Amino acid sequence: MIDFTLNGHACCLPTPAPGTTVLEVLRTSLGQSGTKEGCASGDCGACTIALQSPGQPLTTANACLMPAHQLEGCELITVEGLASPASKTASLSPVQQALVTTHASQCGFCTPGIAMSLAVLHVDHQQRVSDGEFFDDRQRDTLIDHALGGNLCRCTGYRPIRDAAHRLLSGEFGAATLSARSSRTLACVSETVAVSNTDADSCHHRPRTLAELLALRAEKPEIPLIAGGTDLMLEHTQRLSDFSALLDVTQVADLCRIDEGEYAGQSGWWLGAAVTYRQLMPLLHEHYPDAAELLNRLGSEQIRNRGTVGGNIGNASPIGDMPPLLIALEAYVQLMNQHGERILKLEDFFLDYKRTQLLPDEIIHSVFLPQPVASQRLAAYKLSKRRDDDISTLLGVFAWRRDADGHPQHWRVAFGGMAGIPARAHHLEALLDTTPLDSLAPATLDSKMRGVIEQATSADFSPLSDVRGSREYRLKAASHLIPRIAQRILNERTGATSSTITPPPESLDAYLAQS
Ligand SMILES: Cc1cc2nc3c(=O)[nH]c(=O)nc-3n(C[C@H](O)[C@H](O)[C@H](O)COP(=O)(O)OP(=O)(O)OC[C@H]3O[C@@H](n4cnc5c(N)ncnc54)[C@H](O)[C@@H]3O)c2cc1C
Ligand code: FES
Ligand code: FES
């Protein structure tokens, strides 16, 4: 059985078959059809729910990708739970009132998801303001961008939806109600929702200790590991595969922690494989702000709330965003089985398309991220067709150190989307190490040097053409990042604050990067 709370009511469900999603359970077993299915792949946000796991803040999630067994112990709020339960006539919640007032819904299909994203944003904003943070209109705009980045609307248009969001955050429709709901929930769990569901002969393994996890992995190496499910669950929702069993890593405390530590003579952090992007964000903000900026462009808020570092490495996608970043930052990956551990440079972990060094009885335990040294700098360029909620066409990450005169040296450059695996660009690194920046900057770049850059890019990579970009586009776009990074460093050196050549990080979309 799985026990959780749905809109303030205790709920006890027979354990669903492995791979059954929260959305399936809501719409079928529980008859709660307010949460919609648009894409079943995490892209449209129509299925957005609010979720509070024990000890965690209230966040959004895509119900279409969340395995239902992970509801155990959680508080789940759906659009049906937004209106005030105190009133018999169920008065509209602030977010619903805001959407109605600004005419922010037309066909209404996206509206439940948008309402849930805004309701969680409202709670979060209110909490942060009461903690002393201040947000001006521009900063609120950014909060709204992030909150709605994973919600598509095909007919209303976003202006009225954004108007609703701004007016909601300004307090026009009253205080957020979801947080009040969660504290009331525990008091009203007496009413158990009756559910009919066949108790599948399912096999969810949710070990609580590392020893149990490793023992199960050794005993049944064929069972897929699952963390946030934002990648693996697509096998079920898109390829219609069924899982006979799943081995869930998210209850093992050792994998959910970020610990300070040392490795290979460097101080840094051990990031547990089941640490989510949301949990990682504060550390990156403080120590690697450019990496935090990149993370803001990884998927959507719903995906960042549940996707994990270990899942991003474990899926071994050539277009995953964390591997190029971590490779440029000289990260290591710690693999473990019952017999012990081994630690590899992350760049050595990937062997070929979707093939890694991970042995069948091993798990990814954690990743070692070194602390930045004082002179270290980082820049990440993600090129994708859409700014938000889109996988990279290519991602270039550049790390370097400044010498006493501010000259860059010790370049480490890694790319995703340029080969079957994320990989370092050794020829580009050598070029950057040995070429004066002035001759690489766009204003002074001559055709000979452009040719040298293109040659180095082609020596490093032989990309494929696919739906995201042709081989030619990828090679050209990657080589165009070199003048861009040169200009950025020159700007920083001269203190130039604005340049027609270096756009702000948030406008790093495909067409600008071709300029
Ligand atoms: C709409 C959408 C947008 C996305 N956008 C991006 C994006 O912009 N950039 C990006 O990089 N990714 C993106 N992704 C992909 C995905 O969200 C990330 O790769 C995420 O980090 C996967 O983590 P997870 O915990 O959800 O992995 P899961 O789906 O749980 O697992 C993924 C794989 O890793 C394996 N695995 C999980 N944990 C371990 C472990 N501890 N040891 C060994 N193997 C393990 C699983 O067996 C599985 O093969 C997107 C996905 C969606 C649906
Ligand atoms: S149904 Fe589209 S994101 Fe879930
Ligand atoms: S109102 Fe129709 S899709 Fe948004």
Coordinates of C-alpha atoms and ligand atoms in Angstrom, one line a residue:
M1 CA 0.0 0.0 0.0
I2 CA 1.0 3.6 -0.4
D3 CA -0.1 6.2 2.1
F4 CA -0.2 9.9 1.3
T5 CA -2.4 13.0 1.7
L6 CA -4.5 14.3 -1.2
N7 CA -5.9 17.8 -0.9
G8 CA -6.0 17.4 2.9
H9 CA -7.5 13.9 3.0
A10 CA -5.6 10.7 3.9
C11 CA -5.3 8.4 1.0
C12 CA -4.3 4.8 1.0
L13 CA -3.8 3.1 -2.4
P14 CA -2.9 -0.5 -3.2
T15 CA 0.6 -0.3 -4.6
P16 CA 0.3 0.4 -8.3
A17 CA 2.3 -1.5 -10.9
P18 CA 5.9 -0.2 -11.3
G19 CA 6.0 2.7 -13.7
T20 CA 2.4 3.8 -13.0
T21 CA 2.4 7.6 -12.9
V22 CA 0.8 9.9 -10.4
L23 CA -1.3 11.3 -13.3
E24 CA -2.6 7.8 -14.1
V25 CA -3.5 7.2 -10.5
L26 CA -5.2 10.7 -10.1
R27 CA -7.3 10.5 -13.2
T28 CA -8.3 6.8 -13.0
S29 CA -8.2 5.3 -9.5
L30 CA -8.9 8.5 -7.7
G31 CA -11.3 10.1 -10.2
Q32 CA -9.5 13.5 -9.9
S33 CA -9.6 14.6 -13.6
G34 CA -8.7 18.3 -13.0
T35 CA -5.0 17.5 -13.6
K36 CA -4.6 17.2 -17.4
E37 CA -2.5 15.1 -19.7
G38 CA -1.1 17.1 -22.6
C39 CA 2.2 15.5 -23.7
A40 CA 3.0 12.9 -21.1
S41 CA 6.6 13.9 -21.5
G42 CA 7.2 16.7 -19.1
D43 CA 7.0 19.4 -21.7
C44 CA 3.6 21.1 -21.5
G45 CA 3.0 21.4 -17.7
A46 CA -0.8 20.6 -18.0
C47 CA -0.2 17.9 -15.4
T48 CA 1.5 20.1 -12.8
I49 CA 0.8 19.2 -9.2
A50 CA 2.1 20.6 -5.9
L51 CA 4.0 18.2 -3.7
Q52 CA 5.5 18.2 -0.3
S53 CA 7.8 15.3 0.6
P54 CA 8.6 14.8 4.2
G55 CA 11.1 17.5 5.4
Q56 CA 11.1 19.3 2.0
P57 CA 9.5 22.5 0.8
L58 CA 6.3 22.6 -1.3
T59 CA 7.3 22.3 -5.0
T60 CA 5.7 21.6 -8.3
A61 CA 6.1 18.4 -10.2
N62 CA 5.0 16.8 -13.5
A63 CA 2.5 14.2 -12.5
C64 CA 2.9 12.5 -15.9
L65 CA 6.5 11.6 -15.1
M66 CA 6.3 10.9 -11.3
P67 CA 6.1 7.3 -10.4
A68 CA 3.1 6.8 -8.1
H69 CA 5.0 4.8 -5.6
Q70 CA 7.0 7.9 -4.7
L71 CA 3.8 9.5 -3.3
E72 CA 4.4 7.5 -0.1
G73 CA 4.4 9.9 2.9
C74 CA 3.9 13.0 0.7
E75 CA 1.3 15.7 0.7
L76 CA -0.2 16.1 -2.8
I77 CA -2.2 19.1 -3.8
T78 CA -4.0 19.2 -7.1
V79 CA -6.1 21.8 -8.8
E80 CA -9.2 20.4 -7.0
G81 CA -7.6 21.4 -3.7
L82 CA -7.0 25.0 -4.5
A83 CA -10.3 26.5 -3.6
S84 CA -10.9 27.1 0.1
P85 CA -12.2 24.0 1.8
A86 CA -13.4 26.1 4.7
S87 CA -16.3 27.4 2.7
K88 CA -19.2 25.2 1.6
T89 CA -19.4 27.1 -1.6
A90 CA -15.7 26.6 -2.2
S91 CA -14.6 30.2 -2.8
L92 CA -11.9 30.7 -5.3
S93 CA -8.3 30.7 -4.1
P94 CA -6.2 33.9 -4.8
V95 CA -4.5 32.3 -7.8
Q96 CA -7.9 31.3 -9.4
Q97 CA -9.3 34.7 -8.7
A98 CA -6.2 36.3 -10.4
L99 CA -6.6 34.1 -13.5
V100 CA -10.3 34.9 -13.7
T101 CA -9.8 38.6 -13.2
T102 CA -7.2 38.9 -16.0
H103 CA -9.0 36.7 -18.4
A104 CA -6.0 34.4 -18.4
S105 CA -7.8 31.2 -19.6
Q106 CA -9.4 30.5 -23.0
C107 CA -9.9 26.8 -23.7
G108 CA -8.7 26.0 -20.2
F109 CA -6.7 22.9 -20.9
C110 CA -3.4 24.4 -19.6
T111 CA -5.1 26.3 -16.8
P112 CA -5.0 23.7 -14.0
G113 CA -1.2 23.3 -14.5
I114 CA -0.7 27.1 -14.7
A115 CA -2.8 27.6 -11.5
M116 CA -0.6 25.0 -9.7
S117 CA 2.7 26.6 -10.8
L118 CA 1.4 30.0 -9.7
A119 CA 0.0 28.8 -6.4
V120 CA 3.4 27.3 -5.5
L121 CA 5.2 30.5 -6.7
H122 CA 2.8 32.5 -4.5
V123 CA 3.7 30.5 -1.4
D124 CA 7.4 30.6 -2.2
H125 CA 7.4 34.4 -2.9
Q126 CA 5.4 35.1 0.3
Q127 CA 7.9 33.0 2.4
R128 CA 10.9 34.8 0.9
V129 CA 9.4 38.2 1.4
S130 CA 8.6 37.4 5.0
D131 CA 12.2 36.2 5.4
G132 CA 13.3 39.7 4.4
E133 CA 13.9 39.4 0.7
F134 CA 12.8 42.2 -1.6
F135 CA 11.7 41.7 -5.2
D136 CA 11.2 44.6 -7.6
D137 CA 9.1 44.2 -10.8
R138 CA 12.0 42.9 -12.9
Q139 CA 13.0 40.4 -10.3
R140 CA 9.4 39.3 -10.0
D141 CA 9.4 38.9 -13.8
T142 CA 12.3 36.5 -13.5
L143 CA 10.6 34.5 -10.7
I144 CA 7.5 34.3 -13.0
D145 CA 9.7 33.3 -15.9
H146 CA 11.1 30.4 -13.9
A147 CA 7.8 29.4 -12.4
L148 CA 6.0 29.3 -15.8
G149 CA 8.9 28.0 -17.9
G150 CA 7.4 24.5 -17.9
N151 CA 3.8 25.5 -18.7
L152 CA 2.7 25.9 -22.3
C153 CA -0.5 27.7 -23.3
R154 CA -1.6 27.5 -26.9
C155 CA -4.5 29.8 -27.0
T156 CA -4.7 32.5 -24.4
G157 CA -1.3 34.1 -24.9
Y158 CA 1.0 34.7 -22.0
R159 CA 0.4 38.4 -21.3
P160 CA -2.8 37.9 -19.3
I161 CA -1.3 34.9 -17.5
R162 CA 1.8 37.0 -16.6
D163 CA -0.6 39.9 -15.5
A164 CA -2.3 37.4 -13.2
A165 CA 1.0 36.3 -11.8
H166 CA 2.2 39.9 -11.2
R167 CA -1.1 40.9 -9.5
L168 CA -1.0 37.7 -7.4
L169 CA 2.5 38.4 -6.2
S170 CA 1.6 42.1 -5.4
G171 CA -0.9 40.8 -2.9
E172 CA -4.0 42.1 -4.7
F173 CA -5.9 38.8 -4.2
G174 CA -4.7 38.1 -0.7
A175 CA -2.2 35.8 1.0
A176 CA -1.1 32.5 -0.4
T177 CA -3.4 29.7 0.8
L178 CA -1.5 26.5 0.0
S179 CA 1.0 26.8 2.9
A180 CA -1.9 27.3 5.3
R181 CA -3.5 24.2 3.8
S182 CA -0.4 22.1 4.4
S183 CA -0.3 22.9 8.1
R184 CA -4.0 22.0 8.4
T185 CA -3.6 18.8 6.6
L186 CA -2.3 16.7 9.5
A187 CA -5.3 17.6 11.5
C188 CA -7.8 16.4 8.9
V189 CA -6.3 13.2 7.7
S190 CA -9.1 11.2 9.4
E191 CA -11.2 11.0 6.2
T192 CA -9.8 8.2 4.1
V193 CA -10.6 8.3 0.5
A194 CA -11.8 4.9 -0.7
V195 CA -10.0 3.7 -3.7
S196 CA -10.5 0.7 -5.8
N197 CA -7.4 -0.5 -7.6
T198 CA -6.0 -3.9 -8.3
D199 CA -3.0 -4.4 -6.1
A200 CA -0.6 -5.4 -8.8
D201 CA 2.0 -7.9 -8.0
S202 CA 4.4 -5.1 -8.3
C203 CA 8.0 -4.8 -7.3
H204 CA 9.0 -1.4 -6.0
H205 CA 12.2 -1.6 -4.1
R206 CA 12.8 1.4 -2.0
P207 CA 15.8 0.6 0.2
R208 CA 16.5 3.0 3.1
T209 CA 20.2 2.2 3.6
L210 CA 23.1 2.1 1.2
A211 CA 23.9 -1.5 2.2
E212 CA 20.3 -2.6 1.3
L213 CA 20.6 -0.7 -2.0
L214 CA 23.9 -2.3 -2.9
A215 CA 22.7 -5.8 -1.9
L216 CA 19.6 -5.4 -4.1
R217 CA 21.7 -4.1 -7.0
A218 CA 24.0 -7.1 -6.7
E219 CA 21.1 -9.5 -6.5
K220 CA 19.0 -8.0 -9.4
P221 CA 21.2 -5.9 -11.7
E222 CA 18.6 -6.1 -14.4
I223 CA 16.2 -3.9 -12.4
P224 CA 16.4 -0.3 -13.5
L225 CA 17.5 2.3 -11.0
I226 CA 15.2 5.2 -10.6
A227 CA 15.7 8.6 -9.0
G228 CA 13.5 11.6 -10.1
G229 CA 12.1 9.6 -13.0
T230 CA 12.2 12.6 -15.3
D231 CA 14.2 10.6 -17.8
L232 CA 13.4 6.9 -17.1
M233 CA 9.6 7.4 -17.0
L234 CA 9.6 8.4 -20.6
E235 CA 10.2 4.7 -21.4
H236 CA 6.7 4.1 -20.0
T237 CA 4.9 7.2 -21.2
Q238 CA 6.5 7.5 -24.7
R239 CA 7.7 4.1 -25.6
L240 CA 4.9 2.4 -23.7
S241 CA 7.2 -0.1 -22.0
D242 CA 6.2 -1.6 -18.7
F243 CA 8.7 -2.1 -15.9
S244 CA 8.5 -5.4 -14.1
A245 CA 10.3 -3.8 -11.2
L246 CA 12.1 -0.6 -10.2
L247 CA 14.9 0.0 -7.7
D248 CA 14.4 3.5 -6.2
V249 CA 17.5 5.3 -4.8
T250 CA 15.8 8.3 -3.4
Q251 CA 15.3 7.0 0.2
V252 CA 19.0 6.4 0.8
A253 CA 20.1 9.3 2.9
D254 CA 23.8 9.0 1.8
L255 CA 22.8 9.7 -1.8
C256 CA 20.6 12.7 -0.9
R257 CA 23.3 14.7 0.9
I258 CA 25.9 17.4 -0.1
D259 CA 29.0 17.0 2.1
E260 CA 32.1 19.1 2.2
G261 CA 35.2 17.0 1.6
E262 CA 38.5 16.6 -0.1
Y263 CA 39.7 14.5 -3.0
A264 CA 42.9 14.4 -5.1
G265 CA 44.3 17.2 -2.9
Q266 CA 41.4 19.6 -3.5
S267 CA 38.6 20.8 -1.2
G268 CA 35.1 20.5 -2.6
W269 CA 31.8 18.9 -2.2
W270 CA 30.5 15.4 -2.6
L271 CA 27.2 15.7 -4.3
G272 CA 25.0 12.6 -3.6
A273 CA 23.6 11.1 -6.8
A274 CA 20.0 11.6 -5.6
V275 CA 20.5 15.4 -5.0
T276 CA 18.0 17.3 -7.1
Y277 CA 18.8 20.4 -9.1
R278 CA 16.7 22.4 -6.7
Q279 CA 18.9 21.2 -3.8
L280 CA 22.1 21.9 -5.7
M281 CA 21.1 25.4 -6.8
P282 CA 22.1 27.4 -3.6
L283 CA 25.6 25.9 -3.6
L284 CA 26.1 26.8 -7.3
H285 CA 24.7 30.3 -6.7
E286 CA 27.3 30.9 -4.1
H287 CA 30.3 29.3 -5.6
Y288 CA 29.7 29.0 -9.4
P289 CA 27.1 31.7 -10.4
D290 CA 27.5 30.9 -14.1
A291 CA 26.7 27.3 -13.4
A292 CA 23.6 28.4 -11.5
E293 CA 22.6 30.4 -14.6
L294 CA 23.0 27.3 -16.7
L295 CA 20.9 25.2 -14.3
N296 CA 18.1 27.7 -14.6
R297 CA 17.9 26.7 -18.2
L298 CA 17.9 23.0 -17.5
G299 CA 14.4 21.7 -18.1
S300 CA 11.7 23.6 -16.2
E301 CA 11.1 24.2 -12.6
Q302 CA 9.0 21.0 -12.4
I303 CA 12.0 19.1 -13.9
R304 CA 14.6 20.8 -11.6
N305 CA 12.5 20.0 -8.6
R306 CA 12.8 16.3 -9.2
G307 CA 15.7 15.6 -11.6
T308 CA 18.9 14.5 -10.0
V309 CA 22.6 14.8 -10.7
G310 CA 23.0 11.0 -10.7
G311 CA 20.1 10.6 -13.1
N312 CA 21.7 13.1 -15.5
I313 CA 25.0 11.3 -15.5
G314 CA 23.4 7.8 -15.3
N315 CA 21.3 8.4 -18.5
A316 CA 24.6 9.1 -20.3
S317 CA 22.9 11.4 -22.8
P318 CA 25.3 13.2 -25.1
I319 CA 23.1 16.3 -24.6
G320 CA 22.8 16.3 -20.8
D321 CA 23.8 19.6 -19.3
M322 CA 25.6 18.5 -16.1
P323 CA 28.3 16.4 -17.7
P324 CA 30.0 19.1 -19.8
L325 CA 29.8 21.5 -16.8
L326 CA 31.2 19.0 -14.4
I327 CA 33.9 17.8 -16.8
A328 CA 35.1 21.4 -17.3
L329 CA 35.2 21.8 -13.5
E330 CA 37.4 18.7 -13.1
A331 CA 34.7 16.7 -11.3
Y332 CA 35.1 13.0 -10.3
V333 CA 32.4 10.3 -10.1
Q334 CA 32.2 7.8 -7.3
L335 CA 30.9 4.4 -8.2
M336 CA 30.0 1.8 -5.7
N337 CA 29.0 -1.8 -5.3
Q338 CA 29.0 -4.3 -2.5
H339 CA 32.7 -4.8 -2.7
G340 CA 33.8 -1.2 -2.5
E341 CA 34.1 2.0 -4.5
R342 CA 36.1 3.4 -7.4
I343 CA 36.5 7.0 -8.3
L344 CA 37.0 8.1 -11.9
K345 CA 37.5 11.4 -13.6
L346 CA 34.0 12.2 -14.9
E347 CA 35.5 12.7 -18.4
D348 CA 36.6 9.0 -18.3
F349 CA 33.2 7.7 -17.3
F350 CA 31.6 8.0 -20.7
L351 CA 32.7 5.4 -23.2
D352 CA 30.4 5.7 -26.2
Y353 CA 26.8 6.7 -27.0
K354 CA 24.8 5.7 -23.9
R355 CA 27.7 3.5 -22.8
T356 CA 29.6 4.1 -19.5
Q357 CA 32.0 2.5 -17.2
L358 CA 29.2 1.6 -14.7
L359 CA 29.2 -2.1 -14.1
P360 CA 25.8 -4.0 -13.7
D361 CA 26.1 -4.3 -10.0
E362 CA 27.3 -0.7 -9.4
I363 CA 25.5 2.5 -8.7
I364 CA 26.6 6.1 -9.0
H365 CA 27.1 7.1 -5.4
S366 CA 28.2 10.7 -5.7
V367 CA 30.1 13.3 -7.7
F368 CA 33.1 15.3 -6.3
L369 CA 32.9 18.9 -7.3
P370 CA 36.1 20.8 -6.5
Q371 CA 35.8 24.3 -5.0
P372 CA 36.7 27.1 -7.3
V373 CA 40.2 28.6 -6.8
A374 CA 40.3 32.3 -6.4
S375 CA 41.5 33.0 -10.0
Q376 CA 39.1 30.6 -11.6
R377 CA 36.4 31.7 -14.1
L378 CA 33.6 29.9 -15.8
A379 CA 31.3 30.5 -18.8
A380 CA 28.6 28.2 -20.1
Y381 CA 26.8 28.6 -23.4
K382 CA 23.7 26.6 -23.9
L383 CA 22.3 26.7 -27.5
S384 CA 18.7 25.4 -27.8
K385 CA 15.8 26.2 -30.0
R386 CA 13.8 27.6 -27.0
R387 CA 15.3 29.4 -24.0
D388 CA 13.3 27.5 -21.4
D389 CA 12.5 23.8 -21.0
D390 CA 14.5 22.7 -23.9
I391 CA 17.3 20.2 -24.3
S392 CA 20.6 21.6 -25.6
T393 CA 21.4 21.5 -29.3
L394 CA 24.9 22.0 -28.0
L395 CA 26.4 23.2 -24.8
G396 CA 29.9 24.6 -24.5
V397 CA 31.5 25.1 -21.0
F398 CA 34.7 27.1 -20.6
A399 CA 36.7 27.1 -17.4
W400 CA 40.0 29.0 -17.0
R401 CA 42.3 30.6 -14.5
R402 CA 43.6 34.2 -14.6
D403 CA 47.3 34.8 -14.0
A404 CA 48.6 37.8 -12.0
D405 CA 48.1 40.1 -15.0
G406 CA 44.6 38.8 -15.6
H407 CA 45.5 36.7 -18.7
P408 CA 43.5 33.5 -19.0
Q409 CA 45.4 30.2 -18.8
H410 CA 44.8 26.5 -17.9
W411 CA 41.7 26.3 -20.1
R412 CA 39.3 23.4 -19.8
V413 CA 36.6 23.3 -22.4
A414 CA 33.9 20.6 -22.6
F415 CA 31.0 20.2 -25.0
G416 CA 27.7 18.4 -25.1
G417 CA 25.9 17.7 -28.3
M418 CA 29.0 17.5 -30.4
A419 CA 29.7 13.8 -30.2
G420 CA 28.1 10.5 -28.9
I421 CA 29.3 11.5 -25.4
P422 CA 30.0 14.7 -23.5
A423 CA 33.7 15.4 -24.0
R424 CA 36.6 17.7 -23.6
A425 CA 37.8 19.9 -26.6
H426 CA 41.5 19.3 -26.3
H427 CA 42.4 21.2 -29.5
L428 CA 40.3 24.2 -28.6
E429 CA 41.9 24.2 -25.2
A430 CA 45.4 24.2 -26.7
L431 CA 44.4 27.0 -29.1
L432 CA 43.0 29.2 -26.2
D433 CA 46.1 28.4 -24.1
T434 CA 48.5 29.6 -26.8
T435 CA 46.7 32.4 -28.8
P436 CA 46.5 36.0 -27.6
L437 CA 42.8 37.0 -26.9
D438 CA 43.1 40.0 -29.1
S439 CA 43.5 37.9 -32.2
L440 CA 40.4 35.8 -31.3
A441 CA 38.1 38.7 -30.5
P442 CA 35.3 39.3 -33.2
A443 CA 36.5 42.8 -34.0
T444 CA 40.0 41.7 -35.0
L445 CA 39.4 38.1 -36.0
D446 CA 40.7 37.5 -39.5
S447 CA 39.7 34.8 -41.9
K448 CA 42.9 32.9 -41.2
M449 CA 42.3 32.7 -37.5
R450 CA 38.6 31.8 -38.1
G451 CA 39.9 28.9 -40.2
V452 CA 42.3 27.9 -37.4
I453 CA 39.4 27.9 -34.9
E454 CA 37.2 25.9 -37.2
Q455 CA 40.0 23.3 -37.8
A456 CA 40.5 22.9 -34.1
T457 CA 36.7 22.4 -33.6
S458 CA 36.6 19.8 -36.3
A459 CA 39.7 18.1 -34.9
D460 CA 37.9 17.8 -31.6
F461 CA 34.5 16.8 -32.8
S462 CA 32.6 15.1 -35.6
P463 CA 29.0 15.8 -34.7
L464 CA 25.9 14.1 -36.1
S465 CA 22.9 15.9 -37.7
D466 CA 19.6 15.4 -35.9
V467 CA 16.3 17.2 -35.3
R468 CA 18.0 19.7 -33.1
G469 CA 20.7 20.8 -35.5
S470 CA 22.8 19.7 -38.5
R471 CA 26.4 18.7 -38.2
E472 CA 27.4 21.9 -40.1
Y473 CA 25.4 24.1 -37.7
R474 CA 26.9 22.4 -34.6
L475 CA 30.5 22.8 -35.9
K476 CA 29.9 26.5 -36.9
A477 CA 28.1 27.4 -33.7
A478 CA 30.7 25.7 -31.5
S479 CA 33.6 27.5 -33.2
H480 CA 31.7 30.8 -32.9
L481 CA 31.8 30.5 -29.2
I482 CA 35.6 31.1 -29.2
P483 CA 35.4 34.8 -30.3
R484 CA 32.5 35.2 -28.0
I485 CA 34.5 34.0 -24.9
A486 CA 37.5 36.1 -26.0
Q487 CA 35.3 39.2 -26.1
R488 CA 33.8 38.4 -22.8
I489 CA 37.2 38.2 -21.1
L490 CA 38.4 41.4 -22.9
N491 CA 35.2 43.2 -21.7
E492 CA 35.9 42.1 -18.2
R493 CA 39.5 43.3 -18.4
T494 CA 38.6 46.7 -19.7
G495 CA 35.6 47.0 -17.4
A496 CA 33.2 47.3 -20.4
T497 CA 29.7 46.8 -19.1
S498 CA 27.9 46.4 -22.3
S499 CA 28.9 45.2 -25.7
T500 CA 27.0 44.6 -28.9
I501 CA 28.9 41.3 -29.2
T502 CA 28.4 39.6 -25.8
P503 CA 24.7 39.3 -25.1
P504 CA 23.5 38.8 -21.5
P505 CA 23.4 35.2 -20.4
E506 CA 19.7 34.9 -20.6
S507 CA 19.7 35.6 -24.3
L508 CA 22.0 32.7 -25.2
D509 CA 19.6 31.2 -27.6
A510 CA 20.4 29.7 -31.0
Y511 CA 19.9 32.6 -33.3
L512 CA 21.9 35.1 -31.2
A513 CA 24.8 32.7 -30.9
Q514 CA 25.1 32.6 -34.6
S515 CA 25.7 36.3 -34.8
Ligands
LIG1 C1 10.8 18.1 -20.3 C2 12.2 17.7 -20.0 C3 13.2 18.6 -20.1 C4 14.5 18.2 -19.8 N1 15.5 19.2 -20.0 C5 16.7 18.8 -19.7 C6 17.8 19.8 -19.9 O1 17.5 20.9 -20.3 N2 19.0 19.3 -19.7 C7 19.3 18.1 -19.3 O2 20.5 17.8 -19.1 N3 18.4 17.2 -19.1 C8 17.1 17.5 -19.3 N4 16.1 16.6 -19.1 C9 16.5 15.2 -18.8 C10 16.4 14.8 -17.3 O3 15.5 15.6 -16.6 C11 17.7 14.9 -16.5 O4 18.6 14.1 -17.2 C12 17.6 14.5 -15.1 O5 18.8 14.9 -14.4 C13 17.4 13.0 -14.9 O6 17.4 12.8 -13.5 P1 16.4 11.8 -12.8 O7 16.7 11.8 -11.3 O8 15.0 12.3 -13.1 O9 16.8 10.5 -13.5 P2 15.9 9.1 -13.7 O10 14.9 9.3 -14.8 O11 15.4 8.6 -12.4 O12 17.1 8.2 -14.2 C14 17.8 8.5 -15.4 C15 18.8 7.4 -15.7 O13 19.8 7.4 -14.7 C16 19.9 6.1 -14.1 N5 20.2 6.4 -12.7 C17 19.5 7.2 -11.8 N6 20.1 7.3 -10.6 C18 21.2 6.5 -10.7 C19 22.3 6.2 -9.8 N7 22.4 6.6 -8.6 N8 23.3 5.4 -10.3 C20 23.3 4.9 -11.6 N9 22.3 5.2 -12.5 C21 21.3 6.0 -12.0 C22 18.5 5.5 -14.3 O14 18.6 4.1 -14.2 C23 18.1 6.0 -15.7 O15 18.8 5.2 -16.6 C24 14.8 16.9 -19.4 C25 13.7 16.0 -19.2 C26 12.4 16.4 -19.5 C27 11.4 15.4 -19.3
FES2 S1 1.3 16.1 -19.5 FE1 2.6 17.5 -20.4 S2 4.0 17.9 -18.9 FE2 2.9 16.3 -18.1
FES3 S1 -6.1 28.4 -22.4 FE1 -6.0 27.0 -24.1 S2 -4.0 26.2 -23.9 FE2 -4.0 27.7 -22.5

